[in-house]
Amino acid sequence: MKKVILTGDRPTGRLHIGHYVGSLKNRVALQNTGKYDPYIMIADQQALTDNARDPKKIRDSLVQVALDYLAVGIDPARSTIFVQSQIPALSELTSYYLNLVTVSRLERNPTVKAEIQQKNFERSIPAGFFVYPVSQAADITAFKADLVPVGDDQEPMLEQAREIVRSFNAIYEKEILVEPEGIFPPKGQGRLPGLDGNAKMSKSLGNCIYLSDDADTLRQKVMSMYTDPEHIHIEDPGKIEGNMVFTYLDVFDTDKEKVADLKQHYRAGGLGDVKIKRYLFEVLEAEFGPIRKRRAEFAQDLPAVYDILKEGSKKANKVAEQTLREVRDAIGINYFD
Ligand code: TRP
């Protein structure tokens, strides 16, 4: 049997090239090996845990994320793309798993802790948000996922999921649930910094390049990138460290020799920011131009995109329902079977 992969994203906006580098690209590569059975979930219920009062954002973002997936090459013939809220078994599994987790254990989750701080929840944490790692364990275990490709910040979720699996299988004396393993980006490559040099590319910081940005927007954003503020005249020697143009060239340009030459020239002086930015634009356009074009093609027929999600959700439902049946049997609440 093929190993099962499960991963997903919260639909709170369009996906950006940070998502692409950090995970989308790798998902497509895994899919294309043909060695796995991949499930890709749009986690709208998880998105609602901190956006309950803004459901329109989630609803609108759902199809945007689906378009981003299709544009980068996630292929519904090879990967099951589905919508979390359309799989009721996930909520039921969550309710059983919640009994296996303590409040103090949840309080120790460093990612949730950081998010609570970021979102200024202080004491007003939505209960659903607080327990989302448990719901994420349901997402993973419902599909008996072996592998979960995610960003480094998701390691605590996987740890929590493994603990739940071990507790469940031990308490109910059946090896039903499968312990998942994370697949993380190679060290130092997980996170693309923002245009402004901030360590994180994020919608709330307004420093993103979206997969859906048109060529002019892309050019404009590249031209606005943070470089070396002390590199004022072309002949001045420039700094590479912390210079986003070179950081991005390191990530996106496959011509490493050329990048090394440019760096040397920039350091020595005599190479202007506009010139390197124009070059970076060409490099990015070569990678993202075709993606943008495919995205626009899919966007011409949104009903077809919703159909893909509907079909994927139908298939995902069957799998999750089967796991739920096994879970109910193990707990012994299968009274009428
Ligand atoms: N928490 C993930 C994120 O914020 C999204 C997600 C929800 C997920 N359920 C998942 C990822 C299950 C992997 C597996 O990006």
XYZ file of C-alpha atoms and ligand atoms in Angstrom, residues 6-10 19 27 39 41-44 46-47 84 111 115 132 135-140 147-151 153-154 157-158, ligand 1:
48
model
C -1.981 14.533 4.551
C -1.439 18.246 4.710
C -3.408 21.447 4.474
C -3.713 25.184 4.760
C -6.060 27.592 6.460
C 3.983 29.056 0.887
C 3.932 18.672 -2.201
C -4.634 14.278 0.657
C -7.111 19.713 2.916
C -8.395 23.268 2.926
C -8.765 23.784 6.668
C -11.744 26.132 6.728
C -9.535 25.594 11.627
C -9.547 29.027 9.973
C -12.382 20.183 6.129
C 2.937 27.410 18.391
C -0.283 32.680 18.045
C -7.276 23.258 17.332
C -8.781 18.854 15.685
C -5.606 18.750 13.627
C -4.846 15.333 15.136
C -8.277 14.275 13.877
C -7.447 15.579 10.380
C -4.267 13.551 10.314
C 3.534 11.577 6.441
C 2.621 15.198 7.044
C 4.655 17.745 5.056
C 4.433 21.056 6.926
C 6.428 24.064 8.072
C 5.972 25.673 13.230
C 3.756 22.587 12.917
C 0.936 19.681 16.285
C 2.533 16.468 15.125
N -2.325 24.235 10.931
C -2.035 24.191 9.529
C -1.590 25.602 9.115
O -1.869 26.559 9.807
C -3.202 23.778 8.666
C -3.685 22.389 8.968
C -4.894 22.025 9.482
C -2.952 21.172 8.786
N -4.972 20.705 9.636
C -3.807 20.128 9.210
C -1.682 20.878 8.318
C -3.397 18.810 9.195
C -1.284 19.540 8.292
C -2.123 18.516 8.736
O -1.004 25.748 8.067
